[in-house]
XYZ file of C-alpha atoms in Angstrom:
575
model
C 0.000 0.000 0.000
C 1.355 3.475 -0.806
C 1.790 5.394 1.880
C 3.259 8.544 0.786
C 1.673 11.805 3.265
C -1.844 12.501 1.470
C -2.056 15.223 -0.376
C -3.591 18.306 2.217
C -2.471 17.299 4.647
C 0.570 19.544 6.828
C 3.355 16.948 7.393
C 7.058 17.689 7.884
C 8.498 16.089 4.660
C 10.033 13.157 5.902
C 9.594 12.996 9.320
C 8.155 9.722 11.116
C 6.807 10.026 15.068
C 8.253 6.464 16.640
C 5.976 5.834 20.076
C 5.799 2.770 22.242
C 9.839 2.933 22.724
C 11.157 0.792 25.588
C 12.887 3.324 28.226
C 16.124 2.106 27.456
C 16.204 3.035 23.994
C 18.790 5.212 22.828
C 19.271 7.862 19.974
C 22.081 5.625 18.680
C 19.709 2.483 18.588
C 17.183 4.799 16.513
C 19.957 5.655 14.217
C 21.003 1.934 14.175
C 17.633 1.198 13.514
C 16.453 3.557 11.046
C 19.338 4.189 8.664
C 18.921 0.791 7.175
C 15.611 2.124 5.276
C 17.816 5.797 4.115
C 19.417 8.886 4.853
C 18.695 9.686 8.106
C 18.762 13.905 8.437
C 18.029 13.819 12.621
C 16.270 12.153 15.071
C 16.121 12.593 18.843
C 13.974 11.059 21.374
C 11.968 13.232 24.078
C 12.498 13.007 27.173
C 11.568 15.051 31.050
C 13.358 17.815 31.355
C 14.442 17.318 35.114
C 14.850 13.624 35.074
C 16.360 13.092 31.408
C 14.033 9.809 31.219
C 12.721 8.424 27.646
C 9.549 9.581 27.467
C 8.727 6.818 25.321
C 8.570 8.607 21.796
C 10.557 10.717 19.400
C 11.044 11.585 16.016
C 12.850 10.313 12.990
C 13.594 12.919 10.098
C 14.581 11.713 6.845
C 16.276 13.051 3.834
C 13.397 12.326 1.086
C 9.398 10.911 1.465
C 10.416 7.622 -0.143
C 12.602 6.382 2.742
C 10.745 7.492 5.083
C 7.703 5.965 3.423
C 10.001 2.840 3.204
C 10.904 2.832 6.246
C 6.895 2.840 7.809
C 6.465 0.125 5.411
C 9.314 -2.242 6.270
C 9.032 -0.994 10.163
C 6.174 -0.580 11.332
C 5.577 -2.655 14.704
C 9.101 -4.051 14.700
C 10.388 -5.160 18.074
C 13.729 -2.875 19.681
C 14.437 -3.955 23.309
C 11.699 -6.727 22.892
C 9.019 -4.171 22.861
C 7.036 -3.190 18.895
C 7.653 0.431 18.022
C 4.597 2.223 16.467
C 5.564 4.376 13.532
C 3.150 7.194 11.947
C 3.389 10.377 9.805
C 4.387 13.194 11.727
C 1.435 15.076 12.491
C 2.333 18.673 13.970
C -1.104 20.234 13.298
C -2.762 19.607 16.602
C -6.282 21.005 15.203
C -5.934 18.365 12.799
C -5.279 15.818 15.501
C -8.211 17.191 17.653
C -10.847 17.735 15.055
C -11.889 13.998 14.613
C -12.069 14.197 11.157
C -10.759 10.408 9.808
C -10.919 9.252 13.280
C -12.935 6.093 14.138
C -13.586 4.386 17.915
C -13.398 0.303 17.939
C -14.340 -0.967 21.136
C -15.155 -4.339 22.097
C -12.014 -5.752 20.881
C -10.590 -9.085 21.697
C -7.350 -8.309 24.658
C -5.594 -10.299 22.156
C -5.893 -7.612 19.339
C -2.582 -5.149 19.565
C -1.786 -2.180 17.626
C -0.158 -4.578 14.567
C -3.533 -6.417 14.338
C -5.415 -3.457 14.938
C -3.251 -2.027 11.599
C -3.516 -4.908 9.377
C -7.149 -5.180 9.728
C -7.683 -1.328 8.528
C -5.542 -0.712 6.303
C -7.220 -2.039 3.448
C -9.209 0.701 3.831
C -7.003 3.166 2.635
C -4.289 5.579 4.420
C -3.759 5.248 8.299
C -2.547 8.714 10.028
C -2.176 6.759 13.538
C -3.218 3.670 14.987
C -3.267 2.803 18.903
C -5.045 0.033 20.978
C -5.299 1.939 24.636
C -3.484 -0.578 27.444
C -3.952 -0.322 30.972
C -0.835 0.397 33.189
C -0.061 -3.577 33.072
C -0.006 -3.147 29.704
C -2.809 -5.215 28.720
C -5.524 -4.140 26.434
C -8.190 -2.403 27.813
C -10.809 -3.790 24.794
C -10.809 -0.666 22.829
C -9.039 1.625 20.496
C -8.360 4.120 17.767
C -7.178 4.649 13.943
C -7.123 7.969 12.372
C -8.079 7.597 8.514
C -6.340 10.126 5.802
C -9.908 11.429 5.059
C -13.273 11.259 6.286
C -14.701 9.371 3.027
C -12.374 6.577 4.603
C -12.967 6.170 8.086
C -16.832 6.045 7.127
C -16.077 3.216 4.582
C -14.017 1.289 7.700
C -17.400 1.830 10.111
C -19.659 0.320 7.106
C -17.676 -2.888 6.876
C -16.213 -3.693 9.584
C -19.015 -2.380 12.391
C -20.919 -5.669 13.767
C -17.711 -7.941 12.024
C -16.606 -10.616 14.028
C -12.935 -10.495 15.195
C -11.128 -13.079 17.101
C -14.885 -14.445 17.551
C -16.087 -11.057 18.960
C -18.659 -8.911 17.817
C -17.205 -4.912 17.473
C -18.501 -1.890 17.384
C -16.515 0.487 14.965
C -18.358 4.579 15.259
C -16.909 7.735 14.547
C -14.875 9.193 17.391
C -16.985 11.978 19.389
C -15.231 13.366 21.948
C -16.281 13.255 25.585
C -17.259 16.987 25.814
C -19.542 16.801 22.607
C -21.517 13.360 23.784
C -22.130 15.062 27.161
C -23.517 18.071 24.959
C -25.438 15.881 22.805
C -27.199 14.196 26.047
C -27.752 16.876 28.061
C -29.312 15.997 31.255
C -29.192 12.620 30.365
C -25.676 12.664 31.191
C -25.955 13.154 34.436
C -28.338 9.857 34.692
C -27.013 6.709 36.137
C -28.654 2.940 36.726
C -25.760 1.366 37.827
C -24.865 2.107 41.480
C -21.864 0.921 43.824
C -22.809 -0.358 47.893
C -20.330 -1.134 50.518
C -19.202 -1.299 54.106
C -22.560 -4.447 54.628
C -20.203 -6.533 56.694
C -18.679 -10.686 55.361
C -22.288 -12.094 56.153
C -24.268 -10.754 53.287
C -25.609 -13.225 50.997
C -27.176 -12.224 47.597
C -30.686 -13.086 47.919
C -30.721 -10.677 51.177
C -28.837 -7.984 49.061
C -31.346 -8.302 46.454
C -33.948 -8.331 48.459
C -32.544 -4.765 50.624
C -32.752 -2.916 46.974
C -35.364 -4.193 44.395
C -38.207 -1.991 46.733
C -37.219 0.512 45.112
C -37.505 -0.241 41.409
C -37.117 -3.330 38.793
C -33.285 -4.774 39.473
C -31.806 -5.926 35.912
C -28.869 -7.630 38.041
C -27.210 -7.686 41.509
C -23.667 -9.023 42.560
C -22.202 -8.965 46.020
C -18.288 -9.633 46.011
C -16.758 -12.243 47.243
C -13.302 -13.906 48.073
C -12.381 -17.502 46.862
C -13.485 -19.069 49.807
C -16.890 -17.716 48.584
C -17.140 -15.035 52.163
C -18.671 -11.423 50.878
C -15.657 -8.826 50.401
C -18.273 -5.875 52.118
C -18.971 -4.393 48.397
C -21.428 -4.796 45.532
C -22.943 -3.412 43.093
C -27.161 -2.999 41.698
C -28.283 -2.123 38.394
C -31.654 -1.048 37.790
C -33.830 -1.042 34.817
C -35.102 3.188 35.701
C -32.584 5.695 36.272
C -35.074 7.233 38.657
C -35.057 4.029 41.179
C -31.087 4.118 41.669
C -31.102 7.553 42.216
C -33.989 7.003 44.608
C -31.620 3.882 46.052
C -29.021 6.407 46.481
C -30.508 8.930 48.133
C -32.475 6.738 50.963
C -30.261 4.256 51.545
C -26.547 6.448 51.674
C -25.795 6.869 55.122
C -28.270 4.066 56.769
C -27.713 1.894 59.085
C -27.491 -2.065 58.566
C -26.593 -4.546 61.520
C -24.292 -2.325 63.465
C -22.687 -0.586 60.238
C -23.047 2.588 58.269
C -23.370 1.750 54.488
C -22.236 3.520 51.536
C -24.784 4.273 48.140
C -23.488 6.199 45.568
C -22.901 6.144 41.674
C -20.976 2.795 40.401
C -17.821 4.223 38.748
C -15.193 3.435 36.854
C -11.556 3.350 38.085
C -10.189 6.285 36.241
C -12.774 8.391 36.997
C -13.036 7.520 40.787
C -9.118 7.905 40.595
C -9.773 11.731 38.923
C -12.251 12.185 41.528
C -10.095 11.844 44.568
C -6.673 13.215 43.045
C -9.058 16.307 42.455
C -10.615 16.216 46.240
C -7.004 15.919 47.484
C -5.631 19.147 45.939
C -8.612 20.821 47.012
C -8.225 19.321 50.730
C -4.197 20.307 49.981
C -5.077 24.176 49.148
C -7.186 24.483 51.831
C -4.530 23.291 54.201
C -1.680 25.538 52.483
C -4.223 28.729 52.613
C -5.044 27.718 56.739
C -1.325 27.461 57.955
C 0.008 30.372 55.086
C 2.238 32.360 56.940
C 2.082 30.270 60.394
C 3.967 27.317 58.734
C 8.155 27.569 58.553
C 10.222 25.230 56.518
C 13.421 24.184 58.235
C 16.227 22.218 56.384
C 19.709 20.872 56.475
C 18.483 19.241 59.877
C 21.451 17.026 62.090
C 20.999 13.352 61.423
C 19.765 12.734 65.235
C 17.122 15.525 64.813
C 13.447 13.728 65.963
C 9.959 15.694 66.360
C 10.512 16.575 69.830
C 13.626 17.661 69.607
C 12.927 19.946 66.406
C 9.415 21.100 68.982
C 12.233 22.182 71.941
C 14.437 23.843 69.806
C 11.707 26.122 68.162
C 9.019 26.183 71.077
C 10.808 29.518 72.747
C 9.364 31.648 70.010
C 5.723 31.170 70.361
C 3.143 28.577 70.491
C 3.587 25.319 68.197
C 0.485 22.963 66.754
C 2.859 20.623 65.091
C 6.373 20.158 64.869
C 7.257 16.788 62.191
C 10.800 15.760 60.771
C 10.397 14.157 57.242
C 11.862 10.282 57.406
C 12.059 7.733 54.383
C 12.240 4.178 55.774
C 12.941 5.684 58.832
C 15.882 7.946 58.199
C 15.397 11.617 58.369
C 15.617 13.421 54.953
C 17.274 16.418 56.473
C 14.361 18.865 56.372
C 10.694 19.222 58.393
C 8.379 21.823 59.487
C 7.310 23.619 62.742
C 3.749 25.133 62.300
C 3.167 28.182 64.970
C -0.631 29.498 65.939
C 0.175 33.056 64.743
C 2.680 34.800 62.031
C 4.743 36.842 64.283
C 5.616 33.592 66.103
C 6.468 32.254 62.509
C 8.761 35.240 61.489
C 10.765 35.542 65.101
C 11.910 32.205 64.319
C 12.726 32.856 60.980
C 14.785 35.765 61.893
C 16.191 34.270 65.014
C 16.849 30.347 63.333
C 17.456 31.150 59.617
C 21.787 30.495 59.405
C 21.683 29.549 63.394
C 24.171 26.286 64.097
C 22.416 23.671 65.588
C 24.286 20.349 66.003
C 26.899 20.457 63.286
C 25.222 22.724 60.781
C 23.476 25.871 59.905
C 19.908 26.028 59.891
C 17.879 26.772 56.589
C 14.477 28.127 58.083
C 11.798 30.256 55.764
C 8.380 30.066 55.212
C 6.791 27.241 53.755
C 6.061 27.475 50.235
C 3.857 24.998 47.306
C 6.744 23.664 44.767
C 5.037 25.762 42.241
C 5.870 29.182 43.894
C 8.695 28.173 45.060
C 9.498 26.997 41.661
C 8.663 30.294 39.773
C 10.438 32.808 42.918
C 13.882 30.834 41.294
C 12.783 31.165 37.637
C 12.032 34.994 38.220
C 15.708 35.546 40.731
C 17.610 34.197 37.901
C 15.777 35.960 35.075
C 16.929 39.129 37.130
C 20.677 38.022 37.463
C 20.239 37.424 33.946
C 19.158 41.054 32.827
C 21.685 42.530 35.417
C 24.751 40.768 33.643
C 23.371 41.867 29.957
C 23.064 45.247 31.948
C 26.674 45.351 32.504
C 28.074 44.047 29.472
C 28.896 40.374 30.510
C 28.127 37.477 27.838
C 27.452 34.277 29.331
C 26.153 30.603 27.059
C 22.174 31.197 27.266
C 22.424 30.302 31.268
C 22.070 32.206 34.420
C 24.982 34.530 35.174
C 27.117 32.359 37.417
C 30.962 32.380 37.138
C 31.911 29.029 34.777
C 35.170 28.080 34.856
C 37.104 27.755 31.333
C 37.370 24.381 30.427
C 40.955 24.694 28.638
C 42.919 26.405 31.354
C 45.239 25.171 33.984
C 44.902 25.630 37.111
C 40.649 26.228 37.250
C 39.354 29.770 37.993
C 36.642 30.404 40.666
C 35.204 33.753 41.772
C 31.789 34.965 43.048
C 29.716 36.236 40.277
C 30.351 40.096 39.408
C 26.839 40.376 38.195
C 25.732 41.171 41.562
C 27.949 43.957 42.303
C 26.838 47.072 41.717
C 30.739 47.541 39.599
C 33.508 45.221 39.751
C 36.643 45.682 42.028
C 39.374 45.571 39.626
C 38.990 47.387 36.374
C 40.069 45.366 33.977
C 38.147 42.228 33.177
C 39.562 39.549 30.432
C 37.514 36.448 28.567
C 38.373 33.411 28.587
C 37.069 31.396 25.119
C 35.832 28.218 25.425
C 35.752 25.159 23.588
C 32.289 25.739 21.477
C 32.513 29.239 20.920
C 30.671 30.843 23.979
C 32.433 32.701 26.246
C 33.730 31.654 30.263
C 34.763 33.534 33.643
C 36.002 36.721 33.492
C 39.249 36.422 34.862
C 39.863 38.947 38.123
C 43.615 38.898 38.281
C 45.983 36.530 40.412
C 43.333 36.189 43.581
C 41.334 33.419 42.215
C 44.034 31.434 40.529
C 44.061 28.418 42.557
C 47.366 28.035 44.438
C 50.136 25.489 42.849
C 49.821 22.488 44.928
C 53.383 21.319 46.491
C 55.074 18.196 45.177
C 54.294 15.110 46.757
C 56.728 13.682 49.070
C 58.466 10.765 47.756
C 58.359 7.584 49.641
C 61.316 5.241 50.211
C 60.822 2.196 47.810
C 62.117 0.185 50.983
C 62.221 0.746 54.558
C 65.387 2.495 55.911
C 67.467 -0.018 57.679
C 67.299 -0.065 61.370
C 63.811 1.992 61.926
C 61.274 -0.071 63.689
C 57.989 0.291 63.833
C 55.203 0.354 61.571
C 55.226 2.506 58.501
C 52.019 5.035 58.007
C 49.397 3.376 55.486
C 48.093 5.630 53.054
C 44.115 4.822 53.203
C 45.067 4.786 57.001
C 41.954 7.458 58.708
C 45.277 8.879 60.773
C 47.129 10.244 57.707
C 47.734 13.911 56.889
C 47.754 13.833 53.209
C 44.549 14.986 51.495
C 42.984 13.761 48.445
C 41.592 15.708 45.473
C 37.946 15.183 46.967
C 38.751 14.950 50.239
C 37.739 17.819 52.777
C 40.621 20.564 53.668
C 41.871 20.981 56.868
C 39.687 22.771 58.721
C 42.811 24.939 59.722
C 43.700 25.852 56.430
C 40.175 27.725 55.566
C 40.178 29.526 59.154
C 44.012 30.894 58.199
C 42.832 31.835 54.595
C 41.231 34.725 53.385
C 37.533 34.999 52.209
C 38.713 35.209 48.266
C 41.399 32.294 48.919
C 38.592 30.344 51.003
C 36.194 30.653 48.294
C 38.512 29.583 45.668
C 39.480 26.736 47.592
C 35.983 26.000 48.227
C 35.565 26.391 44.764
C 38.191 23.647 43.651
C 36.652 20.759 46.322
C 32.802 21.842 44.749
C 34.001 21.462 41.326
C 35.610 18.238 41.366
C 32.688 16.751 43.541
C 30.028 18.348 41.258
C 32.072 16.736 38.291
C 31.793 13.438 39.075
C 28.218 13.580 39.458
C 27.087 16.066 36.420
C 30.200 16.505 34.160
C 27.878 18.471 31.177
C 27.087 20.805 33.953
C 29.746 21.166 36.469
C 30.890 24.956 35.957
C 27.321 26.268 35.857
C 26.227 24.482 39.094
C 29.724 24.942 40.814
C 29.419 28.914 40.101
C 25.626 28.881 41.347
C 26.981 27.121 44.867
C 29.378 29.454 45.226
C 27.044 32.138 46.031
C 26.454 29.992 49.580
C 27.885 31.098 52.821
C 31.277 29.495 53.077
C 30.707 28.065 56.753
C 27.816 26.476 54.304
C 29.445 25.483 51.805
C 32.267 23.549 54.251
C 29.626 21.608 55.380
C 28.043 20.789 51.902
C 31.700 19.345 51.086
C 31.300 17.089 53.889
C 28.253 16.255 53.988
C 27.262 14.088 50.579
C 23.575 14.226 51.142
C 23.150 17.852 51.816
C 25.579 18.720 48.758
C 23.473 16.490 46.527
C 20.159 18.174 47.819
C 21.684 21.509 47.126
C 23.034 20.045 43.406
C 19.362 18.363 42.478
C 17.825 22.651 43.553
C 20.468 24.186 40.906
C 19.919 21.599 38.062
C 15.733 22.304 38.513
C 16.473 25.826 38.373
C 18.511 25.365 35.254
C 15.676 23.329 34.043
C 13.047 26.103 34.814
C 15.289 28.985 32.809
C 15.724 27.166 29.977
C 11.600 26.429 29.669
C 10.475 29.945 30.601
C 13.460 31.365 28.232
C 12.448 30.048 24.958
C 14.045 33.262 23.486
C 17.255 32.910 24.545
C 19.837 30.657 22.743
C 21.205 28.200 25.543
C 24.362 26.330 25.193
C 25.391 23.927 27.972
């Protein structure tokens, strides 16, 4: 079958969507994959911005039609990492996606029938935009599905022949797709009508004739089921359908709320999982503003919490400043997570402790404390700081690669180059400010003279190949925990920073972060090591030797990144 892009409609020239990819899937498995059938121009596979996981789909762009039409011929449904990719036309109109024109429901399908099947059956019809049998989140089929036809003249052709055929010995219904909005429209108040309803909390004693008995008085009962476990004892839940719409909401309304043997029973609309699912993620945000909106203002945040920090003790080291309803530490598995919250009964209370707690030692580190914010503010109060960094370093004449204006150091150059960022001084201290080019064409640090240069690192001492005849005793083992000697990554001496000077401490600082930050994000190591070293240095000591807190810290800079680069669309970023 020819499958060239039909003739009106918008497609990129060329360009194939691949879905259903397994999450392992790489670019270079696409390419692998797909250069077999032609020229391959690009391809890339989407995937979340924070995590950087496969979103399961992507796009293939080809140098001419033909392969690509070869390529959805000779493809189509082929298995890569055991799992069938589904292949279509690339389809960036979305009105044309959403207008239903072409587009025919099936349901009533066989679980057996899968996308391939689905696609071989239709076909011979003519031109198929997109085919998709929807799976639940086992990834079996849920009994229904969709294909989107070329043209409407099509897709009624399909709903002629094949509605009422028999596949895999069951009967289908094939319809024109109307969407969920419209049919609501279209039935108005019938809509809202239910026979089917949904009855539970009755207790392990109920047997069905009772439970038929308890709700055909109030209208003609088509069927009744109470459910039960294998050993045949009731489960507490069932469901009635009734012949009148009238008598289930009649059930519903007398019988919701009732007592029966000792227990209060439910009555209420049978549903179906997704909905009752939307119903209750919808009731919980509602139930979660209403909490945020009580306690705004009352409720402080507190991180970077000592290991050994429990409720009570976070309650005693807050309850001086006021009155406290709640005091919790946040645990996984039972481990802290290094942050919790202390909710006070009025705002004052709230901002003393702030003021009082916020950079306060407690244990072994500084406090964090601030006012509890949703992710989503707190989310867009970073996007908007860093847009404002941003316009203060084009203000002053400083290029940076499409990021936030944080000091990167130049990849080439021996030793590295740290420095806070001059963008938030009003003017810089020394007058003369070079660049440093990099590798791709974008520009580095300015370099500020000889005071950020790292220091030259003596020569190590060189160790006797043998032991000097007639010393006893044991010779120092260099993983030994009583050893002087530092490692690259390993902490400096606590002595050495309290000697130093703030510049040389923060260039030291500077060195540890980088290396640390390196290992863990090399792509983005200079952006993230510049935004850290805006932190205290007492701070930034402990991030170095603490893992966990560093990593917190590193996981914050890489969402803010994250959140520029979406709400910048104008800007040209470069990593």
């Amino acid at each position: 079958m020819n499958n060239i892009p039909p003739q009106g409609v918008m497609f990129p020239m060329g360009s194939l969507y691949v879905g259903d990819l397994h999450q392992d899937v790489t670019e270079g498995m696409l390419y692998e994959k797909f250069s077999t059938a032609g020229q391959v121009l690009s391809l890339r596979i989407c995937r979340d911005a924070r995590t950087k996981q496969s979103l399961g789909y992507g796009y293939v762009n080809f140098n001419s039609p033909e392969d690509a039409e070869r390529a959805l011929d000779t493809m189509n449904f082929d298995p890569l990492k055991g799992k069938p990719i589904r292949i279509m036309w690339c389809q960036r109109d979305p009105s044309l996606r959403k207008s239903g024109i072409g587009n025919v429901f099936i349901k009533n399908l066989d679980k057996n029938i899968d996308n391939k099947a689905m696609y071989d059956t239709f076909s011979a019809f003519g031109n198929i935009l997109s085919c998709k049998v929807a799976l639940d989140e086992a990834g079996y089929s849920k009994g229904y599905g969709f294909v989107h036809f070329e043209s409407e003249e099509i897709a009624n052709r399909a709903i002629e022949k094949v509605n009422g055929m028999l596949l895999n010995e069951k009967t289908v219904y094939v319809g024109k797709f109307v969407p969920r909005i419209e049919r609501e429209k279209a039935l108005g108040e019938k809509a809202k009508q239910f026979t089917n309803i949904y009855v539970k909390n009755f207790g392990q004693l109920m047997s069905d004739e009772q439970f038929f008995e308890i709700f055909s008085k109030f209208g003609k009962v088509t069927s009744s089921m109470v459910a039960r476990h294998p050993d045949k004892s009731s489960k507490g839940f069932g469901f009635v359908a009734y012949e009148d719409p009238k008598a289930a909401e009649k059930a519903v309304q007398e019988m919701n709320g009732s007592e029966f043997e000792g227990r209060t029973l439910y009555v209420g609309r049978a549903q179906k999982k997704a909905e009752r699912m939307n119903e209750l993620r919808k009731k919980y945000e509602q139930q979660r503003m209403e909490r945020f909106s009580k306690f705004q203002g009352v409720n402080v945040y507190i991180k970077n919490l000592d290991d050994s920090f429990t409720d009570e003790r976070l309650k005693s080291e807050f309850e001086c400043f006021g009155n406290i309803t709640s005091a919790k530490v946040m645990t996984e598995n039972g481990r802290s997570r290094g942050f919790g919250f202390v909710c006070f009964s009025a705002p004052d209370e709230a901002n003393k402790a702030i003021h009082e707690m916020n950079g306060k030692i407690v244990g072994s580190k500084p406090l964090y404390v601030a006012l509890a914010q949703r992710k989503e503010a707190r989310r867009a109060l970073l996007t908007s700081q860093y847009v404002a960094r941003a316009q203060a370093a084009r203000q002053q004449g400083l290029q940076f690669a499409g990021g936030p204006p944080f000091l990167i150091p130049a990849v080439a150059q021996t030793p590295r180059i740290y420095g806070p960022t001059p963008a938030l001084r009003p003017a810089p201290r020394w007058p003369a400010l070079q660049t440093m080019p990099r590798p791709n064409g974008a520009f580095g640090l300015p370099l500020l003279g000889t005071a950020y240069r790292a220091p030259a690192r003596p020569a190590p001492i060189r160790q006797h190949a043998r032991p000097i005849t007639g010393v006893s005793g044991p010779t120092a083992r260099p993983n030994s925990k009583y050893t002087t000697r530092h490692g690259p990554d390993s902490p400096m001496p606590d002595s050495r920073m309290v000697h130093a000077a703030p510049q040389e401490q923060k260039q030291l600082l500077g060195e540890q972060l980088f290396r640390i930050v390196e290992k863990l994000h090399p792509e983005m190591a200079g952006k993230i090591t510049g935004m850290l070293l805006e932190i205290d240095n007492s701070e930034l000591l402990h991030m170095i030797k603490n893992q966990e807190s560093l990593r917190a810290k590193v996981e914050e800079a890489i969402a803010v990144l994250e959140a520029h680069k979406a709400n910048k669309k104008g800007m040209v970023i470069q990593d």
